[in-house]
């Protein structure tokens, strides 16, 4: 690695100058008188999650609604004092929430000129979302899959995987397809979805948007404890304990969570075991200064499910299934013609992985910072962080049916990661006025250094096994080689809101970024490969400009133009030194409306967008990449929730997207006009619940989800068929008088996939000979306590 550690001059001169100028204007900032503007900058107990205080008619509605249950799937209930950082009644679509991954201006979802969705911990608990992939499946227009090579992969607005930034408390740790893992939701306070190109907020990689996972935060007030337990018919279990509140030390608040889960797969000998321990301390030294520190350890160990092989209909005969896949296919791996393909019903629970397989990851987070109020209208916030991860894949990953031998050809693969990341994000927030108009400006300076060591297989043992009852065997002989990558990132960004009237605001921002990549690669003997080491630099400039207009109280129109950029290949280790390494660029036009009405009992939102992404690399199958030219995506999204009477809650959302490649030509063919993998045209969710206000309140609910046809590769030859699934649940809230010290207790019974639908949930374009199936019907019991 030392051979590629090329020193770069740190590009902080312009950033330092900007911050210096901002501080130089401190007297002017202090002299400004408060007008009607954004909520004052406060040193909050929580570092990255807030709930905005409703004002005027909305505030009165919120107070009148505070005794009701939240009327939305994606909104938390009003919390009791000390129950968390949220202190105001949530709106039906949670548009009062502040998503800091969508804006650093402290705007609520309703005030942001973009489509933003915040799913709270309360919603995750009520809807039974156990992993972040399940959370995504409940969001508007989002699909997800846990392909073992790229777990917790997402599709949103026509873009997938590393075209969507995955953030942890607002921090990006690297390309999603290399760094993400299956994650339990127990330690999370919220999951935020920002739709469309969003590089202004999270930098390179946000061509399709960003998804932010927010851990639970300390609160100021009495200590609150919670414990959760669950078990299902696959013998999976989950357990979680959390505690938080104010200590005996004046100004010192804490939060601590520990969760343990073992999720068994429906396929033989597959499981994922997870452990997550997280904690944070907030210390308010004075009214103007708060310091904080956080630590988190995550671990997951599993035996992976890599999918069911595509099989010729002619071979399966009476065991051929309908409604899961369709199309004609020539194997990408062994090149035999399978003709019309199906999923053989004898393979639903078959594991083709070797007996000694393993997927393991260990991650450690250290974060800390301060919030300093320099003046009544000037705030300085800074966060430093360090992250380390060790990941290992040791599996048979290819399962390709061979129509010449009627056997399943297999191939092994090993790879490991040793990743280290350090960085800092500093914000200067200034409230002022410009020509009499209220204005808030946030200047952000960020830098990070990523060191990535990737030992991998130099040989790929393989064999062939029978389709039914295969002899799984063992991995075999392994030889390795090594690749390394270093990524330096520095960025200076500005975000501003100018309030021209009480109801109309201009909101925009600009980000100037430097990305430096150093790579090296050696063979099994340790000899440096041809073309290595090499260095590449980029300097993207991205941003957003938009407006919000509250035409009448509760009815807000918005539009925006935004841009994004990302490294062309979604795997920095697949591109060779001679391949083009230009940045992909993306832009979006979006307009929409957000409406809260009926005394806070109903809310709906609508958006329409047009996204263009240029210079796209795409998976051609196996480990090859094609230059796909352009990707175009146009669509609409609609979400609504209403509580017509106190016991009844109704909600639903639907998204339509037309995503296509253009100028996608290559030797021997063209994929122009084809749809990217794992992108359905239609995704919809709906649900209803009814609460019986008996001495022991009971609630019954049902949720349904429809996902349209998708393809597993750019070739669009195999269709993963549309499916509709439904879950039902019932819970009972046990009065405090039963348990004494326990303030809240809830017992829940849930049936997932109640119709036992068999369907294809995801396809990995790098392994196109196999398809991941969704889980069959399962039953679950859970209990939750708060005291």
PDB file of N, CA, C and O in Angstrom, residues 245-291:
ATOM      1  N   UNK A 245     -31.961   8.888  29.314  1.00  0.00           N
ATOM      2  CA  UNK A 245     -32.504   9.988  30.099  1.00  0.00           C
ATOM      3  C   UNK A 245     -31.404  10.801  30.736  1.00  0.00           C
ATOM      4  O   UNK A 245     -30.226  10.699  30.373  1.00  0.00           O
ATOM      5  N   UNK A 246     -31.771  11.602  31.722  1.00  0.00           N
ATOM      6  CA  UNK A 246     -30.826  12.471  32.411  1.00  0.00           C
ATOM      7  C   UNK A 246     -30.224  11.755  33.612  1.00  0.00           C
ATOM      8  O   UNK A 246     -30.913  11.021  34.326  1.00  0.00           O
ATOM      9  N   UNK A 247     -28.938  11.999  33.835  1.00  0.00           N
ATOM     10  CA  UNK A 247     -28.233  11.407  34.969  1.00  0.00           C
ATOM     11  C   UNK A 247     -28.254  12.369  36.155  1.00  0.00           C
ATOM     12  O   UNK A 247     -28.796  13.475  36.084  1.00  0.00           O
ATOM     13  N   UNK A 248     -27.627  11.942  37.252  1.00  0.00           N
ATOM     14  CA  UNK A 248     -27.519  12.799  38.430  1.00  0.00           C
ATOM     15  C   UNK A 248     -26.534  13.940  38.224  1.00  0.00           C
ATOM     16  O   UNK A 248     -26.490  14.866  39.029  1.00  0.00           O
ATOM     17  N   UNK A 249     -25.730  13.848  37.176  1.00  0.00           N
ATOM     18  CA  UNK A 249     -24.805  14.935  36.845  1.00  0.00           C
ATOM     19  C   UNK A 249     -25.562  15.982  36.025  1.00  0.00           C
ATOM     20  O   UNK A 249     -26.115  15.674  34.966  1.00  0.00           O
ATOM     21  N   UNK A 250     -25.600  17.194  36.530  1.00  0.00           N
ATOM     22  CA  UNK A 250     -26.348  18.249  35.866  1.00  0.00           C
ATOM     23  C   UNK A 250     -25.888  18.411  34.418  1.00  0.00           C
ATOM     24  O   UNK A 250     -24.695  18.590  34.143  1.00  0.00           O
ATOM     25  N   UNK A 251     -26.822  18.327  33.466  1.00  0.00           N
ATOM     26  CA  UNK A 251     -26.526  18.531  32.059  1.00  0.00           C
ATOM     27  C   UNK A 251     -26.064  17.303  31.311  1.00  0.00           C
ATOM     28  O   UNK A 251     -25.829  17.371  30.105  1.00  0.00           O
ATOM     29  N   UNK A 252     -25.922  16.157  32.008  1.00  0.00           N
ATOM     30  CA  UNK A 252     -25.425  14.938  31.366  1.00  0.00           C
ATOM     31  C   UNK A 252     -26.578  13.984  31.083  1.00  0.00           C
ATOM     32  O   UNK A 252     -27.250  13.520  32.006  1.00  0.00           O
ATOM     33  N   UNK A 253     -26.826  13.688  29.799  1.00  0.00           N
ATOM     34  CA  UNK A 253     -27.865  12.758  29.362  1.00  0.00           C
ATOM     35  C   UNK A 253     -27.210  11.575  28.656  1.00  0.00           C
ATOM     36  O   UNK A 253     -26.120  11.696  28.090  1.00  0.00           O
ATOM     37  N   UNK A 254     -27.895  10.434  28.666  1.00  0.00           N
ATOM     38  CA  UNK A 254     -27.307   9.244  28.055  1.00  0.00           C
ATOM     39  C   UNK A 254     -28.360   8.465  27.283  1.00  0.00           C
ATOM     40  O   UNK A 254     -29.568   8.618  27.473  1.00  0.00           O
ATOM     41  N   UNK A 255     -27.862   7.594  26.423  1.00  0.00           N
ATOM     42  CA  UNK A 255     -28.691   6.575  25.757  1.00  0.00           C
ATOM     43  C   UNK A 255     -27.830   5.341  25.563  1.00  0.00           C
ATOM     44  O   UNK A 255     -26.676   5.420  25.143  1.00  0.00           O
ATOM     45  N   UNK A 256     -28.413   4.186  25.880  1.00  0.00           N
ATOM     46  CA  UNK A 256     -27.725   2.914  25.715  1.00  0.00           C
ATOM     47  C   UNK A 256     -28.708   1.897  25.148  1.00  0.00           C
ATOM     48  O   UNK A 256     -29.850   1.801  25.599  1.00  0.00           O
ATOM     49  N   UNK A 257     -28.264   1.124  24.133  1.00  0.00           N
ATOM     50  CA  UNK A 257     -29.095   0.071  23.539  1.00  0.00           C
ATOM     51  C   UNK A 257     -28.235  -1.143  23.249  1.00  0.00           C
ATOM     52  O   UNK A 257     -27.088  -1.019  22.801  1.00  0.00           O
ATOM     53  N   UNK A 258     -28.809  -2.302  23.482  1.00  0.00           N
ATOM     54  CA  UNK A 258     -28.162  -3.550  23.093  1.00  0.00           C
ATOM     55  C   UNK A 258     -29.237  -4.462  22.522  1.00  0.00           C
ATOM     56  O   UNK A 258     -30.324  -4.598  23.079  1.00  0.00           O
ATOM     57  N   UNK A 259     -28.942  -5.053  21.363  1.00  0.00           N
ATOM     58  CA  UNK A 259     -29.902  -5.960  20.727  1.00  0.00           C
ATOM     59  C   UNK A 259     -29.164  -7.193  20.225  1.00  0.00           C
ATOM     60  O   UNK A 259     -28.005  -7.129  19.824  1.00  0.00           O
ATOM     61  N   UNK A 260     -29.875  -8.298  20.260  1.00  0.00           N
ATOM     62  CA  UNK A 260     -29.339  -9.583  19.796  1.00  0.00           C
ATOM     63  C   UNK A 260     -30.436 -10.277  19.017  1.00  0.00           C
ATOM     64  O   UNK A 260     -31.587 -10.337  19.466  1.00  0.00           O
ATOM     65  N   UNK A 261     -30.113 -10.778  17.842  1.00  0.00           N
ATOM     66  CA  UNK A 261     -31.134 -11.463  17.042  1.00  0.00           C
ATOM     67  C   UNK A 261     -30.511 -12.616  16.289  1.00  0.00           C
ATOM     68  O   UNK A 261     -29.317 -12.607  15.974  1.00  0.00           O
ATOM     69  N   UNK A 262     -31.333 -13.598  16.006  1.00  0.00           N
ATOM     70  CA  UNK A 262     -30.952 -14.728  15.169  1.00  0.00           C
ATOM     71  C   UNK A 262     -32.116 -14.984  14.232  1.00  0.00           C
ATOM     72  O   UNK A 262     -33.165 -15.498  14.645  1.00  0.00           O
ATOM     73  N   UNK A 263     -31.943 -14.575  12.978  1.00  0.00           N
ATOM     74  CA  UNK A 263     -33.008 -14.696  11.980  1.00  0.00           C
ATOM     75  C   UNK A 263     -32.703 -15.905  11.101  1.00  0.00           C
ATOM     76  O   UNK A 263     -31.724 -15.907  10.347  1.00  0.00           O
ATOM     77  N   UNK A 264     -33.533 -16.924  11.219  1.00  0.00           N
ATOM     78  CA  UNK A 264     -33.353 -18.139  10.427  1.00  0.00           C
ATOM     79  C   UNK A 264     -34.048 -17.992   9.084  1.00  0.00           C
ATOM     80  O   UNK A 264     -35.160 -17.469   8.988  1.00  0.00           O
ATOM     81  N   UNK A 265     -33.401 -18.473   8.034  1.00  0.00           N
ATOM     82  CA  UNK A 265     -33.982 -18.423   6.706  1.00  0.00           C
ATOM     83  C   UNK A 265     -34.930 -19.586   6.465  1.00  0.00           C
ATOM     84  O   UNK A 265     -34.910 -20.595   7.178  1.00  0.00           O
ATOM     85  N   UNK A 266     -35.754 -19.442   5.439  1.00  0.00           N
ATOM     86  CA  UNK A 266     -36.659 -20.534   5.063  1.00  0.00           C
ATOM     87  C   UNK A 266     -35.928 -21.609   4.266  1.00  0.00           C
ATOM     88  O   UNK A 266     -36.444 -22.712   4.080  1.00  0.00           O
ATOM     89  N   UNK A 267     -34.719 -21.302   3.777  1.00  0.00           N
ATOM     90  CA  UNK A 267     -33.883 -22.266   3.076  1.00  0.00           C
ATOM     91  C   UNK A 267     -33.057 -23.034   4.103  1.00  0.00           C
ATOM     92  O   UNK A 267     -32.620 -22.482   5.120  1.00  0.00           O
ATOM     93  N   UNK A 268     -32.833 -24.317   3.857  1.00  0.00           N
ATOM     94  CA  UNK A 268     -32.112 -25.168   4.801  1.00  0.00           C
ATOM     95  C   UNK A 268     -30.761 -24.564   5.181  1.00  0.00           C
ATOM     96  O   UNK A 268     -30.010 -24.089   4.317  1.00  0.00           O
ATOM     97  N   UNK A 269     -30.460 -24.597   6.486  1.00  0.00           N
ATOM     98  CA  UNK A 269     -29.140 -24.220   6.989  1.00  0.00           C
ATOM     99  C   UNK A 269     -28.733 -22.815   6.581  1.00  0.00           C
ATOM    100  O   UNK A 269     -27.592 -22.557   6.185  1.00  0.00           O
ATOM    101  N   UNK A 270     -29.667 -21.868   6.679  1.00  0.00           N
ATOM    102  CA  UNK A 270     -29.346 -20.462   6.441  1.00  0.00           C
ATOM    103  C   UNK A 270     -29.819 -19.645   7.641  1.00  0.00           C
ATOM    104  O   UNK A 270     -30.896 -19.894   8.188  1.00  0.00           O
ATOM    105  N   UNK A 271     -29.022 -18.678   8.036  1.00  0.00           N
ATOM    106  CA  UNK A 271     -29.378 -17.836   9.174  1.00  0.00           C
ATOM    107  C   UNK A 271     -28.471 -16.621   9.213  1.00  0.00           C
ATOM    108  O   UNK A 271     -27.416 -16.584   8.581  1.00  0.00           O
ATOM    109  N   UNK A 272     -28.895 -15.620   9.971  1.00  0.00           N
ATOM    110  CA  UNK A 272     -28.079 -14.442  10.247  1.00  0.00           C
ATOM    111  C   UNK A 272     -28.195 -14.121  11.725  1.00  0.00           C
ATOM    112  O   UNK A 272     -29.302 -13.928  12.238  1.00  0.00           O
ATOM    113  N   UNK A 273     -27.064 -14.065  12.418  1.00  0.00           N
ATOM    114  CA  UNK A 273     -27.022 -13.706  13.830  1.00  0.00           C
ATOM    115  C   UNK A 273     -26.423 -12.316  13.942  1.00  0.00           C
ATOM    116  O   UNK A 273     -25.350 -12.048  13.397  1.00  0.00           O
ATOM    117  N   UNK A 274     -27.096 -11.422  14.668  1.00  0.00           N
ATOM    118  CA  UNK A 274     -26.670 -10.038  14.768  1.00  0.00           C
ATOM    119  C   UNK A 274     -26.567  -9.588  16.217  1.00  0.00           C
ATOM    120  O   UNK A 274     -27.377  -9.977  17.060  1.00  0.00           O
ATOM    121  N   UNK A 275     -25.566  -8.771  16.491  1.00  0.00           N
ATOM    122  CA  UNK A 275     -25.381  -8.132  17.793  1.00  0.00           C
ATOM    123  C   UNK A 275     -25.092  -6.660  17.546  1.00  0.00           C
ATOM    124  O   UNK A 275     -24.254  -6.317  16.713  1.00  0.00           O
ATOM    125  N   UNK A 276     -25.785  -5.788  18.257  1.00  0.00           N
ATOM    126  CA  UNK A 276     -25.590  -4.347  18.100  1.00  0.00           C
ATOM    127  C   UNK A 276     -25.599  -3.707  19.486  1.00  0.00           C
ATOM    128  O   UNK A 276     -26.572  -3.841  20.232  1.00  0.00           O
ATOM    129  N   UNK A 277     -24.511  -3.033  19.826  1.00  0.00           N
ATOM    130  CA  UNK A 277     -24.403  -2.307  21.095  1.00  0.00           C
ATOM    131  C   UNK A 277     -24.078  -0.862  20.763  1.00  0.00           C
ATOM    132  O   UNK A 277     -23.088  -0.582  20.073  1.00  0.00           O
ATOM    133  N   UNK A 278     -24.902   0.076  21.241  1.00  0.00           N
ATOM    134  CA  UNK A 278     -24.680   1.482  20.932  1.00  0.00           C
ATOM    135  C   UNK A 278     -24.932   2.328  22.163  1.00  0.00           C
ATOM    136  O   UNK A 278     -25.771   2.006  23.008  1.00  0.00           O
ATOM    137  N   UNK A 279     -24.198   3.422  22.267  1.00  0.00           N
ATOM    138  CA  UNK A 279     -24.380   4.332  23.387  1.00  0.00           C
ATOM    139  C   UNK A 279     -23.918   5.727  23.034  1.00  0.00           C
ATOM    140  O   UNK A 279     -23.053   5.922  22.171  1.00  0.00           O
ATOM    141  N   UNK A 280     -24.509   6.708  23.717  1.00  0.00           N
ATOM    142  CA  UNK A 280     -24.134   8.096  23.478  1.00  0.00           C
ATOM    143  C   UNK A 280     -24.319   8.893  24.759  1.00  0.00           C
ATOM    144  O   UNK A 280     -25.261   8.668  25.537  1.00  0.00           O
ATOM    145  N   UNK A 281     -23.410   9.841  24.994  1.00  0.00           N
ATOM    146  CA  UNK A 281     -23.495  10.781  26.104  1.00  0.00           C
ATOM    147  C   UNK A 281     -23.552  12.188  25.546  1.00  0.00           C
ATOM    148  O   UNK A 281     -22.756  12.550  24.666  1.00  0.00           O
ATOM    149  N   UNK A 282     -24.492  12.977  26.039  1.00  0.00           N
ATOM    150  CA  UNK A 282     -24.573  14.402  25.738  1.00  0.00           C
ATOM    151  C   UNK A 282     -24.323  15.177  27.025  1.00  0.00           C
ATOM    152  O   UNK A 282     -24.958  14.901  28.048  1.00  0.00           O
ATOM    153  N   UNK A 283     -23.412  16.141  26.987  1.00  0.00           N
ATOM    154  CA  UNK A 283     -23.109  16.926  28.179  1.00  0.00           C
ATOM    155  C   UNK A 283     -23.283  18.402  27.852  1.00  0.00           C
ATOM    156  O   UNK A 283     -22.513  18.975  27.077  1.00  0.00           O
ATOM    157  N   UNK A 284     -24.315  18.980  28.446  1.00  0.00           N
ATOM    158  CA  UNK A 284     -24.586  20.401  28.248  1.00  0.00           C
ATOM    159  C   UNK A 284     -23.781  21.181  29.288  1.00  0.00           C
ATOM    160  O   UNK A 284     -24.177  21.263  30.460  1.00  0.00           O
ATOM    161  N   UNK A 285     -22.655  21.736  28.859  1.00  0.00           N
ATOM    162  CA  UNK A 285     -21.778  22.457  29.766  1.00  0.00           C
ATOM    163  C   UNK A 285     -22.386  23.795  30.168  1.00  0.00           C
ATOM    164  O   UNK A 285     -22.285  24.224  31.322  1.00  0.00           O
ATOM    165  N   UNK A 286     -23.016  24.455  29.228  1.00  0.00           N
ATOM    166  CA  UNK A 286     -23.667  25.732  29.488  1.00  0.00           C
ATOM    167  C   UNK A 286     -24.785  25.904  28.484  1.00  0.00           C
ATOM    168  O   UNK A 286     -25.013  25.052  27.623  1.00  0.00           O
ATOM    169  N   UNK A 287     -25.475  27.047  28.589  1.00  0.00           N
ATOM    170  CA  UNK A 287     -26.543  27.307  27.624  1.00  0.00           C
ATOM    171  C   UNK A 287     -26.017  27.458  26.207  1.00  0.00           C
ATOM    172  O   UNK A 287     -26.776  27.344  25.248  1.00  0.00           O
ATOM    173  N   UNK A 288     -24.733  27.693  26.053  1.00  0.00           N
ATOM    174  CA  UNK A 288     -24.185  27.923  24.726  1.00  0.00           C
ATOM    175  C   UNK A 288     -23.274  26.808  24.229  1.00  0.00           C
ATOM    176  O   UNK A 288     -22.824  26.861  23.084  1.00  0.00           O
ATOM    177  N   UNK A 289     -23.000  25.802  25.060  1.00  0.00           N
ATOM    178  CA  UNK A 289     -22.063  24.760  24.650  1.00  0.00           C
ATOM    179  C   UNK A 289     -22.541  23.383  25.085  1.00  0.00           C
ATOM    180  O   UNK A 289     -22.902  23.173  26.248  1.00  0.00           O
ATOM    181  N   UNK A 290     -22.531  22.459  24.137  1.00  0.00           N
ATOM    182  CA  UNK A 290     -22.797  21.050  24.419  1.00  0.00           C
ATOM    183  C   UNK A 290     -21.722  20.221  23.737  1.00  0.00           C
ATOM    184  O   UNK A 290     -21.346  20.498  22.594  1.00  0.00           O
ATOM    185  N   UNK A 291     -21.214  19.223  24.439  1.00  0.00           N
ATOM    186  CA  UNK A 291     -20.304  18.258  23.836  1.00  0.00           C
ATOM    187  C   UNK A 291     -20.952  16.890  23.909  1.00  0.00           C
ATOM    188  O   UNK A 291     -21.829  16.640  24.753  1.00  0.00           O
TER     189      UNK A 291
END
